[in-house]
Amino acid sequence: DSGVTQTPKHLITATGQRVTLRCSPRSGDLSVYWYQQSLDQGLQFLIQYYNGEERAKGNILERFSAQQFPDLHSELNLSSLELGDSALYFCASSVWGGIGETQYFGPGTRLLVL
Amino acid sequence: AQKVTQAQTEISVVEKEDVTLDCVYETRDTTYYLFWYKQPPSGELVFLIRRNSFDEQNEISGRYSWNFQKSTSSFNFTITASQVVDSAVYFCALSDLTGANSKLTFGKGITLSVRP
Protein backbone atom coordinates (compact mmCIF):
# COMPACT_ATOMS: atom_id res chain seq x y z
CA ASP A 1 0.00 0.00 0.00
CA SER A 2 1.61 3.26 -1.20
CA GLY A 3 -0.50 5.50 1.03
CA VAL A 4 -2.03 7.26 -1.98
CA THR A 5 -5.77 6.76 -2.25
CA GLN A 6 -7.98 7.18 -5.29
CA THR A 7 -11.73 7.05 -5.67
CA PRO A 8 -13.67 5.61 -7.29
CA LYS A 9 -11.91 2.40 -8.34
CA HIS A 10 -14.14 1.93 -11.34
CA LEU A 11 -16.32 4.31 -13.30
CA ILE A 12 -18.61 3.54 -16.20
CA THR A 13 -20.23 6.42 -18.02
CA ALA A 14 -21.52 7.47 -21.41
CA THR A 15 -20.04 9.66 -24.11
CA GLY A 16 -20.59 13.35 -23.56
CA GLN A 17 -20.74 13.03 -19.79
CA ARG A 18 -18.50 14.57 -17.13
CA VAL A 19 -16.76 12.75 -14.29
CA THR A 20 -14.55 13.67 -11.36
CA LEU A 21 -11.71 11.50 -10.11
CA ARG A 22 -10.39 12.07 -6.63
CA CYS A 23 -6.94 11.54 -5.13
CA SER A 24 -5.50 11.89 -1.65
CA PRO A 25 -1.69 12.00 -1.48
CA ARG A 26 0.49 10.27 1.08
CA SER A 27 0.65 12.02 4.40
CA GLY A 28 3.28 14.78 4.17
CA ASP A 29 3.43 14.88 0.38
CA LEU A 30 2.77 18.29 -1.14
CA SER A 31 2.87 17.39 -4.82
CA VAL A 32 0.33 15.43 -6.82
CA TYR A 33 0.65 14.11 -10.36
CA TRP A 34 -1.95 12.68 -12.73
CA TYR A 35 -1.12 10.07 -15.36
CA GLN A 36 -3.25 8.30 -17.95
CA GLN A 37 -2.58 4.69 -18.96
CA SER A 38 -4.17 3.55 -22.20
CA LEU A 39 -3.43 0.64 -24.52
CA ASP A 40 -2.32 2.79 -27.42
CA GLN A 41 -0.53 5.64 -25.60
CA GLY A 42 0.91 3.78 -22.63
CA LEU A 43 1.55 5.75 -19.43
CA GLN A 44 1.42 9.49 -20.06
CA PHE A 45 1.87 12.41 -17.72
CA LEU A 46 -1.09 14.76 -17.60
CA ILE A 47 -0.52 17.42 -14.96
CA GLN A 48 1.28 18.19 -11.68
CA TYR A 49 0.28 20.29 -8.70
CA TYR A 50 2.38 21.47 -5.82
CA ASN A 51 0.77 22.82 -2.66
CA GLY A 52 -2.33 23.96 -4.52
CA GLU A 53 -0.61 25.48 -7.53
CA GLU A 54 -0.27 24.01 -11.00
CA ARG A 55 3.39 23.26 -11.62
CA ALA A 56 3.59 21.41 -14.93
CA LYS A 57 1.35 20.32 -17.74
CA GLY A 58 1.78 17.39 -20.05
CA ASN A 59 -0.48 15.93 -22.70
CA ILE A 60 -3.68 16.99 -21.03
CA LEU A 61 -6.67 17.68 -23.25
CA GLU A 62 -8.54 20.95 -22.93
CA ARG A 63 -11.63 18.94 -21.92
CA PHE A 64 -9.71 17.82 -18.83
CA SER A 65 -8.92 19.98 -15.84
CA ALA A 66 -7.56 19.44 -12.36
CA GLN A 67 -7.09 21.21 -9.08
CA GLN A 68 -5.46 20.67 -5.73
CA PHE A 69 -7.31 21.80 -2.65
CA PRO A 70 -5.98 23.32 0.60
CA ASP A 71 -6.12 19.91 2.28
CA LEU A 72 -3.85 18.72 -0.60
CA HIS A 73 -6.29 16.29 -2.12
CA SER A 74 -6.68 16.63 -5.87
CA GLU A 75 -9.46 16.15 -8.38
CA LEU A 76 -9.24 15.46 -12.07
CA ASN A 77 -12.30 16.54 -14.04
CA LEU A 78 -12.97 14.95 -17.40
CA SER A 79 -15.76 16.44 -19.51
CA SER A 80 -17.41 15.82 -22.88
CA LEU A 81 -16.14 12.29 -22.60
CA GLU A 82 -15.27 10.31 -25.70
CA LEU A 83 -14.76 6.60 -26.19
CA GLY A 84 -11.02 7.20 -26.44
CA ASP A 85 -10.91 8.57 -22.90
CA SER A 86 -11.42 5.07 -21.56
CA ALA A 87 -8.24 4.38 -19.61
CA LEU A 88 -6.71 3.81 -16.20
CA TYR A 89 -6.05 7.12 -14.48
CA PHE A 90 -3.34 7.20 -11.86
CA CYS A 91 -2.57 9.74 -9.23
CA ALA A 92 0.91 9.86 -7.73
CA SER A 93 2.43 11.97 -4.98
CA SER A 94 5.85 13.06 -3.80
CA VAL A 95 7.11 15.27 -1.02
CA TRP A 96 8.36 18.36 -2.86
CA GLY A 97 7.57 17.61 -6.49
CA GLY A 98 11.22 18.01 -7.40
CA ILE A 99 12.99 16.40 -10.31
CA GLY A 100 14.06 12.88 -9.49
CA GLU A 101 11.86 12.47 -6.45
CA THR A 102 10.21 9.10 -6.15
CA GLN A 103 6.55 9.26 -7.08
CA TYR A 104 4.26 6.88 -5.24
CA PHE A 105 1.20 5.82 -7.16
CA GLY A 106 -2.34 5.19 -6.08
CA PRO A 107 -4.35 2.13 -7.17
CA GLY A 108 -5.86 4.00 -10.13
CA THR A 109 -9.37 4.70 -11.36
CA ARG A 110 -10.48 2.60 -14.29
CA LEU A 111 -12.74 4.68 -16.53
CA LEU A 112 -14.91 3.08 -19.18
CA VAL A 113 -16.78 5.36 -21.57
CA LEU A 114 -19.59 3.65 -23.46
CA ALA B 1 14.16 14.64 -26.06
CA GLN B 2 13.55 12.13 -23.34
CA LYS B 3 12.79 8.61 -24.39
CA VAL B 4 12.67 5.22 -22.73
CA THR B 5 12.76 2.07 -24.82
CA GLN B 6 11.79 -1.33 -23.53
CA ALA B 7 12.27 -3.43 -26.63
CA GLN B 8 11.03 -6.67 -25.08
CA THR B 9 7.24 -6.62 -24.94
CA GLU B 10 6.56 -10.04 -23.46
CA ILE B 11 8.78 -12.56 -21.70
CA SER B 12 7.72 -15.97 -20.48
CA VAL B 13 9.90 -18.07 -18.18
CA VAL B 14 9.53 -21.10 -15.98
CA GLU B 15 9.76 -20.64 -12.24
CA LYS B 16 13.31 -20.52 -10.84
CA GLU B 17 14.74 -19.23 -14.11
CA ASP B 18 16.66 -15.96 -14.08
CA VAL B 19 15.28 -13.21 -16.30
CA THR B 20 16.63 -9.83 -17.39
CA LEU B 21 14.40 -6.95 -18.43
CA ASP B 22 16.10 -4.40 -20.65
CA CYS B 23 15.74 -0.64 -20.53
CA VAL B 24 17.47 1.87 -22.80
CA TYR B 25 17.02 5.59 -22.27
CA GLU B 26 17.75 8.81 -24.14
CA THR B 27 18.38 12.17 -22.56
CA ARG B 28 20.49 15.24 -23.25
CA ASP B 29 20.90 16.00 -19.58
CA THR B 30 23.84 14.91 -17.45
CA THR B 31 21.63 14.85 -14.36
CA TYR B 32 18.76 12.43 -14.55
CA TYR B 33 16.99 9.73 -12.59
CA LEU B 34 15.88 6.27 -13.57
CA PHE B 35 13.13 4.20 -12.02
CA TRP B 36 11.58 0.79 -12.25
CA TYR B 37 7.94 0.18 -11.37
CA LYS B 38 5.98 -3.06 -11.22
CA GLN B 39 2.31 -3.35 -12.23
CA PRO B 40 0.85 -6.66 -11.01
CA PRO B 41 -2.43 -7.98 -12.42
CA SER B 42 -4.33 -6.05 -9.75
CA GLY B 43 -3.30 -2.87 -11.60
CA GLU B 44 -1.48 -0.66 -9.12
CA LEU B 45 2.00 0.71 -9.86
CA VAL B 46 4.57 -0.33 -7.29
CA PHE B 47 7.86 1.52 -6.95
CA LEU B 48 10.91 -0.74 -7.07
CA ILE B 49 14.03 1.39 -7.42
CA ARG B 50 15.36 4.88 -8.12
CA ARG B 51 18.86 5.57 -9.41
CA ASN B 52 20.54 8.90 -10.20
CA SER B 53 22.93 9.44 -13.08
CA PHE B 54 25.93 9.95 -10.83
CA ASP B 55 25.64 6.63 -9.10
CA GLU B 56 26.65 3.78 -11.38
CA GLN B 57 26.92 1.20 -8.66
CA ASN B 58 24.82 -1.84 -9.29
CA GLU B 59 22.18 -2.58 -6.71
CA ILE B 60 20.89 -5.82 -5.30
CA SER B 61 17.77 -6.26 -3.24
CA GLY B 62 16.99 -9.87 -2.49
CA ARG B 63 16.28 -11.61 -5.79
CA TYR B 64 16.25 -8.30 -7.66
CA SER B 65 19.31 -6.60 -9.11
CA TRP B 66 19.85 -3.62 -11.36
CA ASN B 67 22.69 -2.90 -13.74
CA PHE B 68 23.17 0.76 -14.69
CA GLN B 69 25.57 1.47 -17.55
CA LYS B 70 25.91 5.05 -18.71
CA SER B 71 28.14 4.03 -21.61
CA THR B 72 25.26 2.17 -23.21
CA SER B 73 22.43 4.28 -21.67
CA SER B 74 20.94 1.18 -20.14
CA PHE B 75 19.36 0.36 -16.81
CA ASN B 76 18.57 -3.35 -16.85
CA PHE B 77 16.67 -5.29 -14.23
CA THR B 78 17.37 -8.93 -13.36
CA ILE B 79 15.15 -11.22 -11.33
CA THR B 80 17.00 -14.23 -10.01
CA ALA B 81 15.15 -17.49 -9.37
CA SER B 82 11.86 -16.06 -10.63
CA GLN B 83 8.60 -16.88 -8.88
CA VAL B 84 5.00 -16.90 -10.04
CA VAL B 85 4.38 -13.78 -7.94
CA ASP B 86 6.84 -11.92 -10.16
CA SER B 87 4.33 -12.10 -13.02
CA ALA B 88 3.52 -8.49 -13.83
CA VAL B 89 4.18 -5.65 -16.24
CA TYR B 90 7.45 -3.88 -15.49
CA PHE B 91 8.02 -0.27 -16.45
CA CYS B 92 11.25 1.65 -16.69
CA ALA B 93 10.95 5.43 -16.33
CA LEU B 94 13.13 8.53 -16.67
CA SER B 95 13.06 11.93 -15.00
CA ASP B 96 15.43 14.63 -16.20
CA LEU B 97 15.77 18.40 -16.38
CA THR B 98 14.07 18.77 -19.77
CA GLY B 99 11.20 21.19 -19.48
CA ALA B 100 12.20 21.82 -15.88
CA ASN B 101 9.48 19.59 -14.58
CA SER B 102 9.57 16.36 -12.66
CA LYS B 103 7.30 14.23 -14.79
CA LEU B 104 8.17 10.61 -15.39
CA THR B 105 8.62 9.41 -18.97
CA PHE B 106 7.74 5.74 -19.11
CA GLY B 107 8.67 2.96 -21.47
CA LYS B 108 5.94 0.79 -22.94
CA GLY B 109 6.44 -1.89 -20.32
CA ILE B 110 7.45 -5.55 -20.40
CA THR B 111 4.90 -8.23 -19.55
CA LEU B 112 6.61 -10.98 -17.59
CA SER B 113 4.85 -14.31 -17.17
CA VAL B 114 6.37 -16.81 -14.78
CA ARG B 115 4.95 -20.32 -15.21
CA PRO B 116 4.99 -22.84 -12.40
Short mmCIF file of C-alpha atoms in Angstrom, two decimals, chain A residues 33 35 37 40-43 45 48 56-57 88 90 97-107 110, chain B residues 33 35 37 39 41-47 50 91 95-97 100-108:
data_model
loop_
_atom_site.label_atom_id
_atom_site.label_comp_id
_atom_site.label_asym_id
_atom_site.label_seq_id
_atom_site.Cartn_x
_atom_site.Cartn_y
_atom_site.Cartn_z
CA TYR A 33 0.65 14.11 -10.36
CA TYR A 35 -1.12 10.07 -15.36
CA GLN A 37 -2.58 4.69 -18.96
CA ASP A 40 -2.32 2.79 -27.42
CA GLN A 41 -0.53 5.64 -25.60
CA GLY A 42 0.91 3.78 -22.63
CA LEU A 43 1.55 5.75 -19.43
CA PHE A 45 1.87 12.41 -17.72
CA GLN A 48 1.28 18.19 -11.68
CA ALA A 56 3.59 21.41 -14.93
CA LYS A 57 1.35 20.32 -17.74
CA LEU A 88 -6.71 3.81 -16.20
CA PHE A 90 -3.34 7.20 -11.86
CA GLY A 97 7.57 17.61 -6.49
CA GLY A 98 11.22 18.01 -7.40
CA ILE A 99 12.99 16.40 -10.31
CA GLY A 100 14.06 12.88 -9.49
CA GLU A 101 11.86 12.47 -6.45
CA THR A 102 10.21 9.10 -6.15
CA GLN A 103 6.55 9.26 -7.08
CA TYR A 104 4.26 6.88 -5.24
CA PHE A 105 1.20 5.82 -7.16
CA GLY A 106 -2.34 5.19 -6.08
CA PRO A 107 -4.35 2.13 -7.17
CA ARG A 110 -10.48 2.60 -14.29
CA TYR B 33 16.99 9.73 -12.59
CA PHE B 35 13.13 4.20 -12.02
CA TYR B 37 7.94 0.18 -11.37
CA GLN B 39 2.31 -3.35 -12.23
CA PRO B 41 -2.43 -7.98 -12.42
CA SER B 42 -4.33 -6.05 -9.75
CA GLY B 43 -3.30 -2.87 -11.60
CA GLU B 44 -1.48 -0.66 -9.12
CA LEU B 45 2.00 0.71 -9.86
CA VAL B 46 4.57 -0.33 -7.29
CA PHE B 47 7.86 1.52 -6.95
CA ARG B 50 15.36 4.88 -8.12
CA PHE B 91 8.02 -0.27 -16.45
CA SER B 95 13.06 11.93 -15.00
CA ASP B 96 15.43 14.63 -16.20
CA LEU B 97 15.77 18.40 -16.38
CA ALA B 100 12.20 21.82 -15.88
CA ASN B 101 9.48 19.59 -14.58
CA SER B 102 9.57 16.36 -12.66
CA LYS B 103 7.30 14.23 -14.79
CA LEU B 104 8.17 10.61 -15.39
CA THR B 105 8.62 9.41 -18.97
CA PHE B 106 7.74 5.74 -19.11
CA GLY B 107 8.67 2.96 -21.47
CA LYS B 108 5.94 0.79 -22.94
#
